[in-house]
Short mmCIF file of N, CA and C in Angstrom, two decimals:
data_model
loop_
_atom_site.label_atom_id
_atom_site.label_comp_id
_atom_site.label_asym_id
_atom_site.label_seq_id
_atom_site.Cartn_x
_atom_site.Cartn_y
_atom_site.Cartn_z
N MET Y 1 -37.28 39.17 7.74
CA MET Y 1 -37.23 38.57 6.44
C MET Y 1 -35.89 38.90 5.77
N GLY Y 2 -35.32 37.88 5.13
CA GLY Y 2 -34.04 38.09 4.46
C GLY Y 2 -32.84 37.99 5.38
N ASP Y 3 -33.08 37.66 6.65
CA ASP Y 3 -31.96 37.51 7.58
C ASP Y 3 -31.16 36.26 7.24
N ILE Y 4 -29.88 36.33 7.48
CA ILE Y 4 -29.00 35.19 7.25
C ILE Y 4 -28.32 34.84 8.56
N ILE Y 5 -28.37 33.59 8.92
CA ILE Y 5 -27.70 33.11 10.13
C ILE Y 5 -26.54 32.23 9.70
N THR Y 6 -25.37 32.53 10.22
CA THR Y 6 -24.17 31.75 9.91
C THR Y 6 -23.71 31.05 11.17
N CYS Y 7 -23.42 29.78 11.03
CA CYS Y 7 -22.92 28.98 12.15
C CYS Y 7 -21.55 28.44 11.76
N GLN Y 8 -20.54 28.78 12.52
CA GLN Y 8 -19.20 28.30 12.24
C GLN Y 8 -18.76 27.39 13.39
N ILE Y 9 -18.46 26.15 13.06
CA ILE Y 9 -18.07 25.16 14.07
C ILE Y 9 -16.64 24.72 13.77
N ASP Y 10 -15.80 24.77 14.77
CA ASP Y 10 -14.42 24.32 14.61
C ASP Y 10 -14.42 22.79 14.48
N MET Y 11 -13.92 22.30 13.36
CA MET Y 11 -13.89 20.85 13.12
C MET Y 11 -12.48 20.44 12.69
N PRO Y 12 -11.56 20.31 13.65
CA PRO Y 12 -10.20 19.89 13.29
C PRO Y 12 -10.18 18.43 12.85
N VAL Y 13 -9.15 18.07 12.10
CA VAL Y 13 -8.98 16.68 11.68
C VAL Y 13 -8.47 15.88 12.87
N ARG Y 14 -9.05 14.71 13.06
CA ARG Y 14 -8.64 13.81 14.14
C ARG Y 14 -8.25 12.47 13.54
N LYS Y 15 -7.30 11.81 14.19
CA LYS Y 15 -6.93 10.44 13.80
C LYS Y 15 -7.68 9.48 14.71
N LEU Y 16 -8.15 8.40 14.11
CA LEU Y 16 -8.88 7.38 14.84
C LEU Y 16 -8.14 6.07 14.71
N TYR Y 17 -7.93 5.39 15.84
CA TYR Y 17 -7.22 4.12 15.86
C TYR Y 17 -8.17 3.02 16.34
N ALA Y 18 -8.07 1.86 15.73
CA ALA Y 18 -8.90 0.72 16.11
C ALA Y 18 -8.23 -0.05 17.24
N ASN Y 19 -9.03 -0.77 17.99
CA ASN Y 19 -8.51 -1.69 18.99
C ASN Y 19 -7.61 -2.70 18.28
N PRO Y 20 -6.43 -3.03 18.84
CA PRO Y 20 -5.53 -3.98 18.18
C PRO Y 20 -6.15 -5.36 17.92
N LEU Y 21 -7.26 -5.66 18.61
CA LEU Y 21 -7.92 -6.94 18.38
C LEU Y 21 -8.70 -6.96 17.05
N VAL Y 22 -8.90 -5.80 16.46
CA VAL Y 22 -9.53 -5.74 15.14
C VAL Y 22 -8.41 -5.95 14.13
N ARG Y 23 -8.15 -7.19 13.79
CA ARG Y 23 -6.98 -7.56 12.98
C ARG Y 23 -6.89 -6.81 11.65
N ALA Y 24 -8.00 -6.63 11.00
CA ALA Y 24 -7.98 -5.98 9.68
C ALA Y 24 -7.51 -4.54 9.75
N ASP Y 25 -7.64 -3.90 10.91
CA ASP Y 25 -7.28 -2.49 11.05
C ASP Y 25 -6.05 -2.27 11.93
N ALA Y 26 -5.39 -3.34 12.34
CA ALA Y 26 -4.20 -3.21 13.19
C ALA Y 26 -3.13 -2.42 12.44
N GLY Y 27 -2.53 -1.45 13.10
CA GLY Y 27 -1.49 -0.64 12.49
C GLY Y 27 -2.00 0.40 11.52
N CYS Y 28 -3.30 0.62 11.52
CA CYS Y 28 -3.90 1.57 10.58
C CYS Y 28 -4.51 2.75 11.31
N VAL Y 29 -4.81 3.78 10.55
CA VAL Y 29 -5.42 4.99 11.06
C VAL Y 29 -6.52 5.43 10.10
N ALA Y 30 -7.58 6.00 10.65
CA ALA Y 30 -8.65 6.60 9.85
C ALA Y 30 -8.69 8.08 10.20
N LEU Y 31 -9.19 8.89 9.28
CA LEU Y 31 -9.27 10.34 9.51
C LEU Y 31 -10.72 10.76 9.65
N MET Y 32 -10.95 11.63 10.62
CA MET Y 32 -12.29 12.19 10.85
C MET Y 32 -12.17 13.70 10.96
N ARG Y 33 -13.23 14.37 10.59
CA ARG Y 33 -13.33 15.81 10.78
C ARG Y 33 -14.75 16.07 11.23
N GLY Y 34 -14.89 16.46 12.49
CA GLY Y 34 -16.22 16.55 13.08
C GLY Y 34 -16.83 15.16 13.07
N PRO Y 35 -18.07 15.02 12.65
CA PRO Y 35 -18.69 13.69 12.60
C PRO Y 35 -18.38 12.92 11.31
N LEU Y 36 -17.64 13.54 10.39
CA LEU Y 36 -17.40 12.92 9.09
C LEU Y 36 -16.17 12.03 9.09
N VAL Y 37 -16.34 10.83 8.58
CA VAL Y 37 -15.22 9.91 8.33
C VAL Y 37 -14.78 10.16 6.90
N TYR Y 38 -13.47 10.16 6.67
CA TYR Y 38 -12.94 10.42 5.33
C TYR Y 38 -12.44 9.13 4.70
N ALA Y 39 -12.46 9.09 3.37
CA ALA Y 39 -12.04 7.92 2.60
C ALA Y 39 -11.07 8.35 1.50
N PHE Y 40 -10.21 7.43 1.11
CA PHE Y 40 -9.26 7.64 0.02
C PHE Y 40 -9.76 6.83 -1.17
N GLU Y 41 -9.95 7.48 -2.30
CA GLU Y 41 -10.44 6.81 -3.51
C GLU Y 41 -9.33 6.61 -4.52
N GLY Y 42 -9.44 5.56 -5.30
CA GLY Y 42 -8.49 5.30 -6.36
C GLY Y 42 -8.47 6.39 -7.41
N ILE Y 43 -9.60 7.02 -7.65
CA ILE Y 43 -9.67 8.07 -8.67
C ILE Y 43 -8.76 9.25 -8.34
N ASP Y 44 -8.52 9.49 -7.05
CA ASP Y 44 -7.64 10.59 -6.63
C ASP Y 44 -6.22 10.14 -6.32
N ASN Y 45 -6.06 8.89 -5.89
CA ASN Y 45 -4.80 8.43 -5.32
C ASN Y 45 -4.15 7.26 -6.04
N GLY Y 46 -4.69 6.87 -7.19
CA GLY Y 46 -4.16 5.72 -7.91
C GLY Y 46 -4.87 4.45 -7.46
N GLU Y 47 -4.88 3.47 -8.30
CA GLU Y 47 -5.65 2.25 -8.02
C GLU Y 47 -5.06 1.37 -6.92
N ASP Y 48 -3.77 1.44 -6.67
CA ASP Y 48 -3.16 0.56 -5.67
C ASP Y 48 -3.13 1.24 -4.30
N LEU Y 49 -4.28 1.32 -3.65
CA LEU Y 49 -4.39 1.99 -2.36
C LEU Y 49 -3.64 1.26 -1.26
N SER Y 50 -3.41 -0.04 -1.42
CA SER Y 50 -2.68 -0.79 -0.38
C SER Y 50 -1.20 -0.40 -0.33
N ALA Y 51 -0.71 0.30 -1.35
CA ALA Y 51 0.69 0.74 -1.37
C ALA Y 51 0.88 2.08 -0.66
N LEU Y 52 -0.21 2.65 -0.16
CA LEU Y 52 -0.15 3.96 0.48
C LEU Y 52 -0.09 3.83 1.99
N ARG Y 53 0.57 4.83 2.62
CA ARG Y 53 0.52 4.90 4.08
C ARG Y 53 0.58 6.35 4.50
N ILE Y 54 0.11 6.60 5.71
CA ILE Y 54 0.12 7.94 6.29
C ILE Y 54 1.11 7.92 7.45
N PRO Y 55 2.25 8.58 7.32
CA PRO Y 55 3.20 8.61 8.43
C PRO Y 55 2.57 9.28 9.66
N ARG Y 56 3.02 8.87 10.83
CA ARG Y 56 2.47 9.41 12.07
C ARG Y 56 2.58 10.94 12.12
N ASP Y 57 3.64 11.50 11.55
CA ASP Y 57 3.84 12.95 11.59
C ASP Y 57 3.38 13.65 10.30
N ALA Y 58 2.51 13.01 9.55
CA ALA Y 58 2.06 13.54 8.27
C ALA Y 58 1.36 14.89 8.44
N SER Y 59 1.57 15.75 7.47
CA SER Y 59 0.85 17.02 7.41
C SER Y 59 -0.52 16.76 6.80
N ILE Y 60 -1.56 17.21 7.48
CA ILE Y 60 -2.92 17.05 6.98
C ILE Y 60 -3.54 18.43 6.88
N GLN Y 61 -3.91 18.82 5.66
CA GLN Y 61 -4.46 20.15 5.40
C GLN Y 61 -5.94 20.03 5.06
N ILE Y 62 -6.73 20.91 5.64
CA ILE Y 62 -8.13 21.02 5.26
C ILE Y 62 -8.17 21.94 4.04
N ARG Y 63 -8.62 21.42 2.93
CA ARG Y 63 -8.68 22.20 1.70
C ARG Y 63 -9.92 23.09 1.71
N PRO Y 64 -9.92 24.14 0.93
CA PRO Y 64 -11.11 25.00 0.87
C PRO Y 64 -12.32 24.23 0.32
N PHE Y 65 -13.49 24.67 0.69
CA PHE Y 65 -14.74 24.11 0.17
C PHE Y 65 -14.70 24.13 -1.35
N GLN Y 66 -15.04 23.01 -1.97
CA GLN Y 66 -15.02 22.90 -3.42
C GLN Y 66 -16.43 22.61 -3.93
N PRO Y 67 -17.16 23.67 -4.32
CA PRO Y 67 -18.55 23.48 -4.75
C PRO Y 67 -18.68 22.65 -6.02
N ASP Y 68 -17.63 22.60 -6.85
CA ASP Y 68 -17.72 21.86 -8.11
C ASP Y 68 -17.33 20.39 -7.96
N LEU Y 69 -16.86 19.98 -6.79
CA LEU Y 69 -16.44 18.60 -6.57
C LEU Y 69 -17.51 17.85 -5.79
N LEU Y 70 -18.16 16.92 -6.42
CA LEU Y 70 -19.16 16.06 -5.80
C LEU Y 70 -20.31 16.82 -5.16
N GLY Y 71 -20.69 17.93 -5.76
CA GLY Y 71 -21.81 18.69 -5.22
C GLY Y 71 -21.43 19.57 -4.05
N GLY Y 72 -20.15 19.67 -3.75
CA GLY Y 72 -19.67 20.56 -2.69
C GLY Y 72 -19.16 19.79 -1.49
N ILE Y 73 -17.85 19.71 -1.36
CA ILE Y 73 -17.25 19.03 -0.21
C ILE Y 73 -16.01 19.80 0.24
N VAL Y 74 -15.51 19.41 1.40
CA VAL Y 74 -14.24 19.91 1.90
C VAL Y 74 -13.28 18.71 1.95
N PRO Y 75 -12.38 18.59 0.96
CA PRO Y 75 -11.44 17.47 0.96
C PRO Y 75 -10.26 17.73 1.90
N LEU Y 76 -9.53 16.66 2.20
CA LEU Y 76 -8.31 16.75 2.99
C LEU Y 76 -7.13 16.43 2.07
N GLN Y 77 -6.02 17.11 2.30
CA GLN Y 77 -4.79 16.82 1.57
C GLN Y 77 -3.78 16.29 2.59
N VAL Y 78 -3.24 15.11 2.32
CA VAL Y 78 -2.37 14.43 3.28
C VAL Y 78 -1.01 14.16 2.64
N SER Y 79 0.05 14.51 3.36
CA SER Y 79 1.40 14.19 2.87
C SER Y 79 1.71 12.75 3.27
N GLY Y 80 1.53 11.85 2.32
CA GLY Y 80 1.68 10.43 2.59
C GLY Y 80 2.90 9.84 1.91
N LYS Y 81 2.93 8.53 1.91
CA LYS Y 81 4.01 7.77 1.28
C LYS Y 81 3.39 6.70 0.39
N ARG Y 82 4.08 6.40 -0.71
CA ARG Y 82 3.67 5.33 -1.62
C ARG Y 82 4.82 4.34 -1.74
N LYS Y 83 4.53 3.07 -1.45
CA LYS Y 83 5.55 2.03 -1.61
C LYS Y 83 5.74 1.75 -3.09
N LYS Y 84 6.98 1.74 -3.53
CA LYS Y 84 7.28 1.48 -4.94
C LYS Y 84 7.09 0.00 -5.24
N LYS Y 85 6.66 -0.30 -6.46
CA LYS Y 85 6.50 -1.69 -6.89
C LYS Y 85 7.85 -2.36 -6.95
N MET Y 86 7.85 -3.65 -6.67
CA MET Y 86 9.08 -4.44 -6.71
C MET Y 86 9.03 -5.39 -7.90
N ASP Y 87 10.18 -5.77 -8.40
CA ASP Y 87 10.27 -6.70 -9.54
C ASP Y 87 10.15 -8.16 -9.12
N VAL Y 88 10.21 -8.41 -7.82
CA VAL Y 88 10.14 -9.78 -7.31
C VAL Y 88 8.97 -9.90 -6.36
N LEU Y 89 8.52 -11.13 -6.14
CA LEU Y 89 7.39 -11.35 -5.24
C LEU Y 89 7.80 -11.18 -3.79
N TYR Y 90 9.00 -11.63 -3.44
CA TYR Y 90 9.50 -11.54 -2.07
C TYR Y 90 10.92 -10.98 -2.10
N SER Y 91 11.29 -10.28 -1.04
CA SER Y 91 12.62 -9.70 -0.97
C SER Y 91 13.06 -9.61 0.49
N GLU Y 92 14.35 -9.61 0.71
CA GLU Y 92 14.87 -9.42 2.07
C GLU Y 92 14.96 -7.93 2.42
N CYS Y 93 14.71 -7.08 1.45
CA CYS Y 93 14.73 -5.63 1.66
C CYS Y 93 13.30 -5.10 1.60
N PRO Y 94 12.97 -4.18 2.48
CA PRO Y 94 11.61 -3.60 2.41
C PRO Y 94 11.46 -2.77 1.15
N PRO Y 95 10.24 -2.59 0.68
CA PRO Y 95 10.04 -1.78 -0.52
C PRO Y 95 10.43 -0.32 -0.27
N GLU Y 96 10.98 0.29 -1.29
CA GLU Y 96 11.31 1.71 -1.19
C GLU Y 96 10.01 2.51 -1.19
N GLU Y 97 10.08 3.70 -0.61
CA GLU Y 97 8.91 4.57 -0.57
C GLU Y 97 9.22 5.91 -1.22
N GLU Y 98 8.18 6.52 -1.75
CA GLU Y 98 8.30 7.86 -2.30
C GLU Y 98 7.20 8.73 -1.70
N ASP Y 99 7.44 10.02 -1.65
CA ASP Y 99 6.43 10.95 -1.15
C ASP Y 99 5.23 10.93 -2.08
N ALA Y 100 4.06 11.07 -1.50
CA ALA Y 100 2.82 11.11 -2.28
C ALA Y 100 1.85 12.08 -1.63
N LEU Y 101 1.28 12.94 -2.41
CA LEU Y 101 0.26 13.86 -1.92
C LEU Y 101 -1.09 13.18 -2.11
N LEU Y 102 -1.74 12.85 -1.01
CA LEU Y 102 -2.98 12.09 -1.04
C LEU Y 102 -4.18 13.01 -0.83
N GLN Y 103 -5.31 12.61 -1.36
CA GLN Y 103 -6.55 13.36 -1.13
C GLN Y 103 -7.58 12.43 -0.53
N ALA Y 104 -8.25 12.92 0.51
CA ALA Y 104 -9.34 12.18 1.14
C ALA Y 104 -10.62 13.01 1.00
N ILE Y 105 -11.72 12.31 0.80
CA ILE Y 105 -13.01 12.97 0.68
C ILE Y 105 -13.95 12.36 1.73
N PRO Y 106 -15.03 13.06 2.10
CA PRO Y 106 -15.97 12.46 3.04
C PRO Y 106 -16.48 11.11 2.53
N TYR Y 107 -16.54 10.15 3.42
CA TYR Y 107 -16.92 8.78 3.07
C TYR Y 107 -18.24 8.72 2.30
N TYR Y 108 -19.21 9.54 2.70
CA TYR Y 108 -20.52 9.48 2.06
C TYR Y 108 -20.48 9.83 0.57
N ASN Y 109 -19.37 10.42 0.11
CA ASN Y 109 -19.25 10.81 -1.30
C ASN Y 109 -18.51 9.80 -2.17
N TRP Y 110 -17.99 8.73 -1.60
CA TRP Y 110 -17.17 7.83 -2.43
C TRP Y 110 -18.01 7.15 -3.50
N CYS Y 111 -17.36 6.90 -4.60
CA CYS Y 111 -17.92 6.22 -5.77
C CYS Y 111 -18.94 7.09 -6.53
N ASN Y 112 -18.89 8.39 -6.34
CA ASN Y 112 -19.78 9.29 -7.07
C ASN Y 112 -19.17 9.79 -8.37
N ARG Y 113 -17.90 9.45 -8.62
CA ARG Y 113 -17.24 9.89 -9.87
C ARG Y 113 -16.88 8.68 -10.72
N GLY Y 114 -17.58 7.60 -10.52
CA GLY Y 114 -17.31 6.39 -11.27
C GLY Y 114 -16.83 5.28 -10.35
N LYS Y 115 -16.83 4.08 -10.89
CA LYS Y 115 -16.45 2.90 -10.13
C LYS Y 115 -14.94 2.97 -9.81
N THR Y 116 -14.59 2.84 -8.53
CA THR Y 116 -13.20 2.93 -8.12
C THR Y 116 -13.01 2.25 -6.76
N HIS Y 117 -11.77 2.00 -6.42
CA HIS Y 117 -11.45 1.43 -5.11
C HIS Y 117 -11.54 2.52 -4.06
N MET Y 118 -11.74 2.10 -2.80
CA MET Y 118 -11.83 3.04 -1.70
C MET Y 118 -11.24 2.39 -0.46
N LYS Y 119 -10.64 3.21 0.39
CA LYS Y 119 -10.08 2.71 1.64
C LYS Y 119 -10.24 3.78 2.72
N VAL Y 120 -10.70 3.37 3.90
CA VAL Y 120 -10.83 4.27 5.04
C VAL Y 120 -9.65 4.09 5.98
N TRP Y 121 -9.34 2.85 6.31
CA TRP Y 121 -8.25 2.53 7.24
C TRP Y 121 -6.95 2.42 6.45
N MET Y 122 -6.03 3.34 6.72
CA MET Y 122 -4.75 3.40 6.00
C MET Y 122 -3.61 3.00 6.92
N GLN Y 123 -2.61 2.31 6.37
CA GLN Y 123 -1.42 1.97 7.14
C GLN Y 123 -0.78 3.26 7.66
N GLU Y 124 -0.24 3.15 8.87
CA GLU Y 124 0.43 4.34 9.42
C GLU Y 124 1.93 4.15 9.41
#
């Protein structure tokens, strides 16, 4: 009685790529940790999620367990890029990019902090 059993499972972050025939996800990457798929929400990363990308060599950090965030989760912190807005609709120059620190949360928790956009498959 009163015994405590602790189970520690190594769950590194993995990148998942879709078959190129899945047009909507071509050139994109999703993040998983163990069986959990992660999502990027507008509430953490700004409303224009389509302007974000995760470079192939991005640093991905597993953040400490946060009991006060969504009832307790382990978020990911990703060193990403944000495409800057342009003043014109079309240009012969690609949009400039700036560094952006992105946060991903387990997919099952999205939309628990209010109505917001969400994206799983991010440009790489």
